mmCIF file of C-alpha atoms and ligand atoms in Angstrom:
data_model
loop_
_atom_site.group_PDB
_atom_site.id
_atom_site.type_symbol
_atom_site.label_atom_id
_atom_site.label_comp_id
_atom_site.label_asym_id
_atom_site.label_seq_id
_atom_site.Cartn_x
_atom_site.Cartn_y
_atom_site.Cartn_z
ATOM 1 C CA MET A 1 0.000 0.000 0.000
ATOM 2 C CA GLY A 2 1.403 3.371 -1.013
ATOM 3 C CA LEU A 3 1.781 6.272 1.345
ATOM 4 C CA LEU A 4 -1.088 8.159 -0.261
ATOM 5 C CA SER A 5 -3.575 5.310 0.042
ATOM 6 C CA GLY A 6 -2.430 4.819 3.640
ATOM 7 C CA ILE A 7 -3.238 8.436 4.384
ATOM 8 C CA LEU A 8 -6.572 8.126 2.601
ATOM 9 C CA LEU A 9 -7.481 5.046 4.582
ATOM 10 C CA THR A 10 -6.615 6.763 7.833
ATOM 11 C CA SER A 11 -8.804 9.733 7.010
ATOM 12 C CA LEU A 12 -11.676 7.516 5.870
ATOM 13 C CA ILE A 13 -11.717 5.586 9.111
ATOM 14 C CA GLY A 14 -11.812 8.894 10.977
ATOM 15 C CA ASN A 15 -12.633 9.303 14.649
ATOM 16 C CA THR A 16 -10.271 6.516 15.634
ATOM 17 C CA TYR A 17 -8.526 8.458 18.343
ATOM 18 C CA ALA A 18 -5.713 6.545 19.929
ATOM 19 C CA ALA A 19 -5.264 8.394 23.211
ATOM 20 C CA TYR A 20 -6.533 11.390 25.153
ATOM 21 C CA HIS A 21 -4.096 13.849 23.540
ATOM 22 C CA ASP A 22 -5.607 13.097 20.133
ATOM 23 C CA PHE A 23 -8.774 14.740 21.436
ATOM 24 C CA GLY A 24 -6.900 18.000 21.987
ATOM 25 C CA ILE A 25 -6.704 17.492 25.751
ATOM 26 C CA PRO A 26 -3.453 18.966 27.135
ATOM 27 C CA ALA A 27 -1.119 16.792 29.186
ATOM 28 C CA SER A 28 -1.276 17.325 32.962
ATOM 29 C CA LYS A 29 -0.310 15.528 36.135
ATOM 30 C CA ALA A 30 -3.135 17.226 38.065
ATOM 31 C CA THR A 31 -6.024 14.902 38.930
ATOM 32 C CA VAL A 32 -9.272 14.808 40.875
ATOM 33 C CA ASP A 33 -10.701 12.013 43.002
ATOM 34 C CA VAL A 34 -14.137 10.773 41.979
ATOM 35 C CA ARG A 35 -16.590 8.762 44.043
ATOM 36 C CA VAL A 36 -20.002 7.607 42.843
ATOM 37 C CA PHE A 37 -23.360 7.278 44.610
ATOM 38 C CA ASN A 38 -26.508 5.689 43.249
ATOM 39 C CA VAL A 39 -29.084 7.897 44.959
ATOM 40 C CA ALA A 40 -32.237 6.077 43.855
ATOM 41 C CA ASN A 41 -33.629 3.401 41.606
ATOM 42 C CA MET A 42 -36.619 4.613 39.651
ATOM 43 C CA THR A 43 -38.696 2.771 37.083
ATOM 44 C CA LEU A 44 -40.423 4.968 34.536
ATOM 45 C CA LEU A 45 -43.655 3.186 33.681
ATOM 46 C CA ASN A 46 -44.546 2.938 29.991
ATOM 47 C CA GLU A 47 -42.019 5.684 29.245
ATOM 48 C CA THR A 48 -39.205 3.840 27.441
ATOM 49 C CA HIS A 49 -40.400 5.376 24.162
ATOM 50 C CA ALA A 50 -39.678 8.851 25.551
ATOM 51 C CA PHE A 51 -35.950 7.970 25.668
ATOM 52 C CA ILE A 52 -35.013 5.253 23.222
ATOM 53 C CA LEU A 53 -36.225 3.781 19.958
ATOM 54 C CA PRO A 54 -37.132 1.173 18.995
ATOM 55 C CA VAL A 55 -39.103 -0.088 21.995
ATOM 56 C CA VAL A 56 -39.311 -3.871 21.790
ATOM 57 C CA PRO A 57 -42.512 -5.378 23.295
ATOM 58 C CA GLY A 58 -42.044 -6.192 26.967
ATOM 59 C CA HIS A 59 -39.598 -3.336 27.515
ATOM 60 C CA GLU A 60 -42.048 -0.439 27.704
ATOM 61 C CA SER A 61 -40.928 0.496 31.221
ATOM 62 C CA ALA A 62 -37.384 1.634 31.923
ATOM 63 C CA PRO A 63 -35.417 1.095 35.142
ATOM 64 C CA PHE A 64 -33.160 4.047 35.968
ATOM 65 C CA PRO A 65 -30.463 4.400 38.607
ATOM 66 C CA MET A 66 -29.458 7.995 39.424
ATOM 67 C CA TYR A 67 -25.733 8.516 39.798
ATOM 68 C CA SER A 68 -24.316 11.417 41.771
ATOM 69 C CA PHE A 69 -20.594 12.159 41.904
ATOM 70 C CA LEU A 70 -18.389 13.549 44.653
ATOM 71 C CA VAL A 71 -15.361 15.198 43.052
ATOM 72 C CA GLU A 72 -12.375 16.228 45.184
ATOM 73 C CA HIS A 73 -9.541 18.443 44.031
ATOM 74 C CA ARG A 74 -6.814 17.796 46.561
ATOM 75 C CA ALA A 75 -4.514 20.578 45.373
ATOM 76 C CA SER A 76 -7.057 23.250 46.324
ATOM 77 C CA GLN A 77 -8.847 21.226 49.025
ATOM 78 C CA LYS A 78 -12.083 21.822 47.115
ATOM 79 C CA ARG A 79 -14.975 19.420 46.949
ATOM 80 C CA PHE A 80 -17.979 19.540 44.732
ATOM 81 C CA MET A 81 -20.828 17.395 43.498
ATOM 82 C CA PHE A 82 -21.836 16.606 39.937
ATOM 83 C CA ASP A 83 -25.612 15.990 39.969
ATOM 84 C CA LEU A 84 -27.580 15.162 43.101
ATOM 85 C CA GLY A 85 -30.259 12.722 41.971
ATOM 86 C CA ILE A 86 -33.819 13.127 43.257
ATOM 87 C CA ARG A 87 -34.886 14.920 46.458
ATOM 88 C CA LYS A 88 -36.287 12.896 49.346
ATOM 89 C CA ASP A 89 -39.775 14.380 48.997
ATOM 90 C CA PRO A 90 -40.537 14.573 45.251
ATOM 91 C CA GLU A 91 -44.155 15.352 46.137
ATOM 92 C CA ASN A 92 -42.820 18.786 47.066
ATOM 93 C CA THR A 93 -41.596 19.551 43.554
ATOM 94 C CA PRO A 94 -43.623 21.972 41.385
ATOM 95 C CA PRO A 95 -46.722 20.546 39.655
ATOM 96 C CA ALA A 96 -44.829 19.884 36.398
ATOM 97 C CA ILE A 97 -43.205 16.984 38.271
ATOM 98 C CA SER A 98 -45.307 16.252 41.346
ATOM 99 C CA VAL A 99 -48.533 15.784 39.347
ATOM 100 C CA ALA A 100 -46.823 13.364 36.952
ATOM 101 C CA LEU A 101 -45.334 11.411 39.858
ATOM 102 C CA ALA A 102 -48.707 11.282 41.655
ATOM 103 C CA SER A 103 -50.299 9.897 38.503
ATOM 104 C CA GLY A 104 -48.057 6.838 38.619
ATOM 105 C CA PHE A 105 -45.516 7.935 36.030
ATOM 106 C CA ALA A 106 -42.692 6.367 38.027
ATOM 107 C CA GLN A 107 -41.997 3.903 40.820
ATOM 108 C CA LEU A 108 -39.238 4.620 43.290
ATOM 109 C CA GLU A 109 -37.551 2.071 45.507
ATOM 110 C CA PRO A 110 -36.877 3.352 49.064
ATOM 111 C CA TYR A 111 -33.860 5.664 49.057
ATOM 112 C CA LYS A 112 -31.955 8.308 50.970
ATOM 113 C CA GLU A 113 -31.251 11.696 49.425
ATOM 114 C CA ILE A 114 -27.661 12.649 48.680
ATOM 115 C CA ALA A 115 -27.257 15.023 51.652
ATOM 116 C CA VAL A 116 -27.945 12.069 53.969
ATOM 117 C CA LEU A 117 -25.700 9.697 52.021
ATOM 118 C CA LEU A 118 -22.842 12.197 52.217
ATOM 119 C CA GLN A 119 -23.239 12.827 55.937
ATOM 120 C CA ASP A 120 -23.625 9.095 56.663
ATOM 121 C CA GLY A 121 -20.304 8.723 54.836
ATOM 122 C CA GLY A 122 -18.599 11.334 57.009
ATOM 123 C CA ILE A 123 -18.649 14.105 54.400
ATOM 124 C CA ASN A 124 -19.583 17.405 56.025
ATOM 125 C CA LEU A 125 -21.909 19.352 53.731
ATOM 126 C CA THR A 126 -20.093 22.587 54.570
ATOM 127 C CA SER A 127 -17.076 21.095 52.780
ATOM 128 C CA ILE A 128 -18.961 20.989 49.445
ATOM 129 C CA ASP A 129 -17.981 24.149 47.589
ATOM 130 C CA ALA A 130 -20.413 23.773 44.730
ATOM 131 C CA VAL A 131 -22.960 21.532 43.071
ATOM 132 C CA ILE A 132 -22.775 21.181 39.299
ATOM 133 C CA TRP A 133 -26.105 20.392 37.664
ATOM 134 C CA SER A 134 -25.669 18.588 34.346
ATOM 135 C CA HIS A 135 -29.100 20.071 33.708
ATOM 136 C CA ALA A 136 -32.068 21.303 35.704
ATOM 137 C CA HIS A 137 -34.297 18.206 35.736
ATOM 138 C CA PHE A 138 -35.766 16.940 39.026
ATOM 139 C CA ASP A 139 -33.690 13.745 38.965
ATOM 140 C CA HIS A 140 -30.440 15.781 38.935
ATOM 141 C CA VAL A 141 -30.996 18.919 41.009
ATOM 142 C CA GLY A 142 -31.790 17.150 44.289
ATOM 143 C CA ASP A 143 -32.787 19.501 47.113
ATOM 144 C CA MET A 144 -30.408 22.440 47.392
ATOM 145 C CA SER A 145 -32.118 23.537 50.614
ATOM 146 C CA THR A 146 -30.353 20.602 52.308
ATOM 147 C CA PHE A 147 -26.977 22.226 51.489
ATOM 148 C CA PRO A 148 -25.591 25.263 53.299
ATOM 149 C CA ASN A 149 -25.617 28.620 51.525
ATOM 150 C CA THR A 150 -21.842 28.399 51.153
ATOM 151 C CA THR A 151 -22.420 25.693 48.534
ATOM 152 C CA GLY A 152 -22.739 27.309 45.109
ATOM 153 C CA ILE A 153 -24.582 26.065 42.027
ATOM 154 C CA ILE A 154 -22.841 25.713 38.655
ATOM 155 C CA ILE A 155 -25.011 25.414 35.540
ATOM 156 C CA GLY A 156 -24.724 25.465 31.771
ATOM 157 C CA PRO A 157 -25.028 28.874 30.107
ATOM 158 C CA GLU A 158 -28.375 28.185 28.403
ATOM 159 C CA THR A 159 -30.086 26.802 31.517
ATOM 160 C CA ASP A 160 -33.631 28.108 31.991
ATOM 161 C CA THR A 161 -33.665 29.311 35.613
ATOM 162 C CA SER A 162 -37.278 30.494 35.649
ATOM 163 C CA ILE A 163 -39.182 29.102 38.606
ATOM 164 C CA TYR A 164 -42.664 28.007 39.514
ATOM 165 C CA PRO A 165 -45.113 29.737 39.915
ATOM 166 C CA ASP A 166 -43.759 32.631 37.807
ATOM 167 C CA ASN A 167 -43.348 30.029 35.060
ATOM 168 C CA PRO A 168 -46.210 27.557 35.632
ATOM 169 C CA ASN A 169 -44.436 24.881 33.568
ATOM 170 C CA SER A 170 -41.129 25.098 35.414
ATOM 171 C CA SER A 171 -39.956 22.131 37.461
ATOM 172 C CA LEU A 172 -37.754 24.468 39.518
ATOM 173 C CA GLN A 173 -38.832 26.522 42.513
ATOM 174 C CA ALA A 174 -37.362 29.193 44.763
ATOM 175 C CA SER A 175 -35.899 26.670 47.229
ATOM 176 C CA ASP A 176 -33.723 25.260 44.439
ATOM 177 C CA PHE A 177 -31.780 28.522 44.325
ATOM 178 C CA VAL A 178 -32.380 30.710 47.364
ATOM 179 C CA GLY A 179 -29.214 31.686 49.224
ATOM 180 C CA HIS A 180 -26.839 29.927 46.815
ATOM 181 C CA ASN A 181 -24.355 31.640 44.553
ATOM 182 C CA ILE A 182 -25.152 30.694 40.939
ATOM 183 C CA THR A 183 -22.451 30.492 38.279
ATOM 184 C CA LYS A 184 -23.084 29.917 34.592
ATOM 185 C CA VAL A 185 -20.224 28.200 32.770
ATOM 186 C CA ASP A 186 -18.630 30.495 30.162
ATOM 187 C CA PHE A 187 -17.843 28.404 27.094
ATOM 188 C CA VAL A 188 -17.725 31.433 24.780
ATOM 189 C CA ASN A 189 -14.443 32.734 26.153
ATOM 190 C CA SER A 190 -12.747 29.344 26.337
ATOM 191 C CA LYS A 191 -10.389 28.327 23.552
ATOM 192 C CA LEU A 192 -10.569 24.619 24.388
ATOM 193 C CA THR A 193 -12.450 22.183 22.164
ATOM 194 C CA PHE A 194 -12.251 18.415 22.721
ATOM 195 C CA SER A 195 -13.737 16.118 20.078
ATOM 196 C CA GLY A 196 -15.847 19.018 18.855
ATOM 197 C CA LEU A 197 -17.132 19.917 22.317
ATOM 198 C CA LYS A 198 -16.410 23.318 23.839
ATOM 199 C CA ALA A 199 -14.584 22.829 27.140
ATOM 200 C CA VAL A 200 -13.732 24.890 30.221
ATOM 201 C CA ASP A 201 -10.750 24.005 32.420
ATOM 202 C CA TYR A 202 -12.458 24.347 35.798
ATOM 203 C CA PHE A 203 -9.390 24.518 38.061
ATOM 204 C CA GLY A 204 -7.013 25.777 35.377
ATOM 205 C CA ASP A 205 -4.702 22.781 35.878
ATOM 206 C CA GLY A 206 -6.185 20.196 33.499
ATOM 207 C CA SER A 207 -7.740 18.070 36.263
ATOM 208 C CA PHE A 208 -11.397 18.760 35.522
ATOM 209 C CA TYR A 209 -13.143 20.079 32.430
ATOM 210 C CA LEU A 210 -16.765 21.009 31.838
ATOM 211 C CA LEU A 211 -18.099 20.270 28.352
ATOM 212 C CA ASN A 212 -20.950 21.909 26.473
ATOM 213 C CA THR A 213 -23.329 19.091 25.437
ATOM 214 C CA PRO A 214 -26.753 20.582 24.638
ATOM 215 C CA GLY A 215 -29.746 18.680 23.338
ATOM 216 C CA HIS A 216 -31.347 16.699 26.146
ATOM 217 C CA LEU A 217 -32.092 20.097 27.641
ATOM 218 C CA ALA A 218 -30.810 23.591 26.902
ATOM 219 C CA GLY A 219 -27.742 24.162 29.043
ATOM 220 C CA HIS A 220 -26.951 20.462 29.444
ATOM 221 C CA ILE A 221 -23.285 20.033 30.389
ATOM 222 C CA THR A 222 -21.016 17.088 31.046
ATOM 223 C CA ALA A 223 -17.628 16.783 32.730
ATOM 224 C CA LEU A 224 -14.267 15.213 32.063
ATOM 225 C CA ALA A 225 -12.526 14.225 35.281
ATOM 226 C CA ARG A 226 -8.829 13.352 35.002
ATOM 227 C CA VAL A 227 -8.459 10.570 37.531
ATOM 228 C CA THR A 228 -4.873 9.631 36.628
ATOM 229 C CA PRO A 229 -2.559 11.690 34.414
ATOM 230 C CA THR A 230 -3.644 9.617 31.389
ATOM 231 C CA SER A 231 -7.176 8.418 32.160
ATOM 232 C CA PHE A 232 -10.540 10.125 32.576
ATOM 233 C CA VAL A 233 -14.076 9.555 33.783
ATOM 234 C CA VAL A 234 -16.673 11.248 31.603
ATOM 235 C CA LEU A 235 -19.610 12.336 33.767
ATOM 236 C CA GLY A 236 -22.129 11.987 30.969
ATOM 237 C CA GLY A 237 -25.349 13.330 32.509
ATOM 238 C CA ASP A 238 -28.265 12.614 30.178
ATOM 239 C CA THR A 239 -26.257 12.751 26.942
ATOM 240 C CA PHE A 240 -27.707 9.273 26.553
ATOM 241 C CA HIS A 241 -29.857 7.086 28.789
ATOM 242 C CA HIS A 242 -29.038 3.602 27.561
ATOM 243 C CA ALA A 243 -25.645 2.157 26.648
ATOM 244 C CA GLY A 244 -27.202 0.934 23.408
ATOM 245 C CA GLN A 245 -27.580 4.562 22.290
ATOM 246 C CA ALA A 246 -23.803 4.919 22.387
ATOM 247 C CA ARG A 247 -22.767 1.445 21.173
ATOM 248 C CA PRO A 248 -21.699 -0.198 19.056
ATOM 249 C CA ARG A 249 -19.967 2.239 16.749
ATOM 250 C CA PRO A 250 -17.183 1.068 14.399
ATOM 251 C CA ALA A 251 -14.370 2.679 16.414
ATOM 252 C CA PHE A 252 -15.854 1.266 19.610
ATOM 253 C CA GLN A 253 -15.981 -2.286 18.230
ATOM 254 C CA LYS A 254 -12.403 -1.928 17.022
ATOM 255 C CA ASN A 255 -11.064 -0.858 20.417
ATOM 256 C CA PHE A 256 -13.413 -2.968 22.539
ATOM 257 C CA PRO A 257 -14.242 -6.189 20.665
ATOM 258 C CA CYS A 258 -17.382 -7.850 21.940
ATOM 259 C CA PRO A 259 -16.618 -10.951 24.061
ATOM 260 C CA ALA A 260 -17.103 -14.136 22.049
ATOM 261 C CA HIS A 261 -19.943 -15.501 24.172
ATOM 262 C CA LEU A 262 -22.004 -12.280 23.828
ATOM 263 C CA LEU A 263 -21.215 -12.066 20.123
ATOM 264 C CA GLU A 264 -22.512 -15.589 19.682
ATOM 265 C CA ASP A 265 -25.542 -15.038 21.911
ATOM 266 C CA ALA A 266 -26.468 -11.825 20.083
ATOM 267 C CA LYS A 267 -27.265 -13.893 16.974
ATOM 268 C CA SER A 268 -30.423 -15.121 18.682
ATOM 269 C CA SER A 269 -30.900 -12.643 21.535
ATOM 270 C CA VAL A 270 -31.087 -9.534 19.338
ATOM 271 C CA SER A 271 -34.326 -9.713 17.378
ATOM 272 C CA THR A 272 -33.920 -9.188 13.651
ATOM 273 C CA ASP A 273 -37.540 -7.999 13.589
ATOM 274 C CA TYR A 274 -36.244 -4.818 15.278
ATOM 275 C CA PHE A 275 -32.495 -4.683 14.586
ATOM 276 C CA TRP A 276 -30.488 -5.310 11.469
ATOM 277 C CA SER A 277 -26.953 -5.063 10.106
ATOM 278 C CA HIS A 278 -25.140 -5.726 6.845
ATOM 279 C CA ASP A 279 -24.352 -9.370 7.529
ATOM 280 C CA SER A 280 -27.517 -10.210 9.451
ATOM 281 C CA ARG A 281 -29.980 -12.798 8.159
ATOM 282 C CA PRO A 282 -33.580 -13.188 9.335
ATOM 283 C CA GLY A 283 -33.365 -14.696 12.812
ATOM 284 C CA ALA A 284 -29.568 -14.371 12.961
ATOM 285 C CA PHE A 285 -28.315 -10.946 13.998
ATOM 286 C CA ASP A 286 -24.700 -10.079 13.175
ATOM 287 C CA LEU A 287 -23.275 -7.594 15.656
ATOM 288 C CA ARG A 288 -19.894 -7.080 14.039
ATOM 289 C CA SER A 289 -21.322 -5.582 10.863
ATOM 290 C CA ARG A 290 -23.633 -3.232 12.770
ATOM 291 C CA ALA A 291 -22.424 0.197 11.672
ATOM 292 C CA GLN A 292 -24.274 2.357 14.197
ATOM 293 C CA ALA A 293 -25.598 2.288 17.746
ATOM 294 C CA LEU A 294 -28.406 -0.198 18.357
ATOM 295 C CA LEU A 295 -30.769 2.343 19.889
ATOM 296 C CA GLY A 296 -31.705 5.829 18.760
ATOM 297 C CA ILE A 297 -32.680 8.950 20.653
ATOM 298 C CA SER A 298 -36.453 9.265 20.855
ATOM 299 C CA ASP A 299 -37.956 11.946 18.646
ATOM 300 C CA LEU A 300 -41.591 11.152 19.493
ATOM 301 C CA PRO A 301 -43.815 14.082 20.509
ATOM 302 C CA ASP A 302 -43.678 13.208 24.229
ATOM 303 C CA ARG A 303 -39.907 12.535 24.246
ATOM 304 C CA PHE A 304 -37.664 13.582 27.117
ATOM 305 C CA TYR A 305 -35.081 15.135 24.791
ATOM 306 C CA ALA A 306 -35.826 18.814 24.235
ATOM 307 C CA ASP A 307 -33.906 18.882 20.955
ATOM 308 C CA PRO A 308 -33.246 15.353 19.655
ATOM 309 C CA VAL A 309 -31.137 16.580 16.720
ATOM 310 C CA ALA A 310 -28.796 18.580 18.954
ATOM 311 C CA ALA A 311 -28.794 15.678 21.431
ATOM 312 C CA GLY A 312 -27.717 13.357 18.626
ATOM 313 C CA VAL A 313 -24.811 15.620 17.735
ATOM 314 C CA SER A 314 -23.668 15.826 21.363
ATOM 315 C CA LEU A 315 -23.985 12.050 21.682
ATOM 316 C CA GLU A 316 -21.860 11.443 18.568
ATOM 317 C CA LYS A 317 -19.106 13.553 20.126
ATOM 318 C CA VAL A 318 -19.351 11.927 23.568
ATOM 319 C CA ALA A 319 -19.337 8.526 21.846
ATOM 320 C CA THR A 320 -15.819 9.243 20.551
ATOM 321 C CA PHE A 321 -14.703 9.263 24.210
ATOM 322 C CA ASP A 322 -16.653 6.055 24.808
ATOM 323 C CA ALA A 323 -14.751 4.379 21.972
ATOM 324 C CA ASP A 324 -11.354 5.325 23.394
ATOM 325 C CA ALA A 325 -9.368 3.352 25.954
ATOM 326 C CA ASP A 326 -8.491 6.452 28.040
ATOM 327 C CA PHE A 327 -12.105 7.312 28.953
ATOM 328 C CA LEU A 328 -14.810 5.648 31.023
ATOM 329 C CA VAL A 329 -18.193 7.211 30.269
ATOM 330 C CA VAL A 330 -20.727 7.095 33.098
ATOM 331 C CA ALA A 331 -24.125 8.422 32.002
ATOM 332 C CA ALA A 332 -26.433 9.413 34.858
ATOM 333 C CA HIS A 333 -28.922 6.581 34.336
ATOM 334 C CA ASP A 334 -26.877 3.849 32.642
ATOM 335 C CA ILE A 335 -28.338 0.770 34.299
ATOM 336 C CA SER A 336 -25.865 -1.554 32.583
ATOM 337 C CA LEU A 337 -23.273 -0.216 35.054
ATOM 338 C CA ARG A 338 -25.376 -0.400 38.191
ATOM 339 C CA ASP A 339 -24.091 -3.669 39.572
ATOM 340 C CA ALA A 340 -20.545 -3.271 38.276
ATOM 341 C CA ILE A 341 -19.095 0.089 39.280
ATOM 342 C CA PRO A 342 -17.455 0.752 42.652
ATOM 343 C CA TYR A 343 -19.514 3.058 44.877
ATOM 344 C CA PHE A 344 -18.636 5.472 47.663
ATOM 345 C CA PRO A 345 -16.594 5.167 49.837
ATOM 346 C CA ALA A 346 -14.505 3.472 47.127
ATOM 347 C CA TYR A 347 -12.954 5.606 44.380
ATOM 348 C CA ILE A 348 -13.544 5.052 40.687
ATOM 349 C CA ASN A 349 -10.102 6.516 39.866
ATOM 350 C CA GLY A 350 -8.573 3.096 39.268
ATOM 351 C CA TRP A 351 -11.049 1.975 36.601
ATOM 352 C CA LYS A 352 -8.412 1.621 33.907
ATOM 353 C CA ALA A 353 -5.871 -0.355 35.918
ATOM 354 C CA SER A 354 -8.612 -2.683 37.154
ATOM 355 C CA GLY A 355 -9.899 -3.406 33.631
ATOM 356 C CA LEU A 356 -13.381 -2.196 34.589
ATOM 357 C CA LYS A 357 -14.240 -0.831 31.157
ATOM 358 C CA GLU A 358 -13.536 -4.089 29.342
ATOM 359 C CA LYS A 359 -15.744 -5.871 31.889
ATOM 360 C CA VAL A 360 -18.760 -3.583 31.592
ATOM 361 C CA VAL A 361 -19.105 -2.063 28.134
ATOM 362 C CA TRP A 362 -20.903 -5.002 26.519
ATOM 363 C CA GLU A 363 -22.972 -5.965 29.551
ATOM 364 C CA PHE A 364 -26.020 -4.219 28.082
ATOM 365 C CA LEU A 365 -26.195 -7.072 25.553
ATOM 366 C CA ASP A 366 -26.267 -9.792 28.226
ATOM 367 C CA ARG A 367 -29.795 -11.150 28.605
ATOM 368 C CA ALA A 368 -29.268 -11.275 32.371
ATOM 369 C CA ASN A 369 -28.437 -7.547 32.591
ATOM 370 C CA PRO A 370 -31.349 -5.180 33.393
ATOM 371 C CA ALA A 371 -30.266 -3.074 30.408
ATOM 372 C CA PHE A 372 -31.135 -5.840 27.960
ATOM 373 C CA VAL A 373 -33.987 -4.611 25.709
ATOM 374 C CA PHE A 374 -33.300 -6.326 22.401
ATOM 375 C CA SER A 375 -35.872 -9.121 22.112
ATOM 376 C CA PRO A 376 -39.566 -9.351 23.017
ATOM 377 C CA THR A 377 -40.466 -10.831 26.397
HETATM 378 ZN ZN1 LIG B 401 -32.032 12.426 34.095
#
């Protein structure tokens, strides 16, 4: 193969980043510590179609964990949270949420709100400098009145901060803000762009970046936490809700080949009435020749993505991290991870050394995993 055709081939494959620096991320030895909580397990009843398509019969209801992250920057002794999950008393949210919950829209297993989980774990709430909301939905904003006024709120620049009852449709209310310093992330004046996403270097040392990922909701942001000098956790918020919206993509399959037993099982477990690929035959699904993610972002009228086209663009960009060996993407409600990731008080910093990513990324295709939604039941 000549040099020219080699170059052509490389450019045709595209998006096959080899390491974090190929994304435009500067080198740094500065890191943060990240610990994960699952605040609550919620099942949205007959709402799968509002998130993912297609919905295969028997999978109309969607189980959702709600991850919340404690991020600690040792160099500055600062602590902050990324997302809080749901408040303890969701009946006290504005009608946009409380009425839907009262009508049986969701089932919640018993849970403790994040302020209690933190204090039970010996984390004094006065030590939390700020709470970052990936976006202002009820299952992310928690109850800011449980945090002291010294804890600030950090939100995406396009976040709608109107409150009920001034805005009768708002799911936010005065107690979500009162007394807290509110900071909107300034992406406009940042020169950083990683994989097409505008980024802000939060501490100015390369340890923690906020990324502009609109679509699910205006102002939706995600974060890139450097947990070792060369590995990152992507705090994905609601960029996607199901691992099958991110996978498989060609670069992902190349870097993370599907384990042989799941590849074989997928032939019969993934219904060819709903899913197809180049080398599939009726009743025999071929995963390897699947050129795009199995599940799409819902664009139905009652979808939970404000702008599904913009959400799709953000997801494509986040998916380039997912396909790379230096990044572990943790979306806020990715149930395929629920029984596999280490929770507080453990740290998730060591995910790469422990081989966690290789163990979990195809779990959504295992019939025994609660994320499995690919054949009728
Ligand atoms: Zn959410």
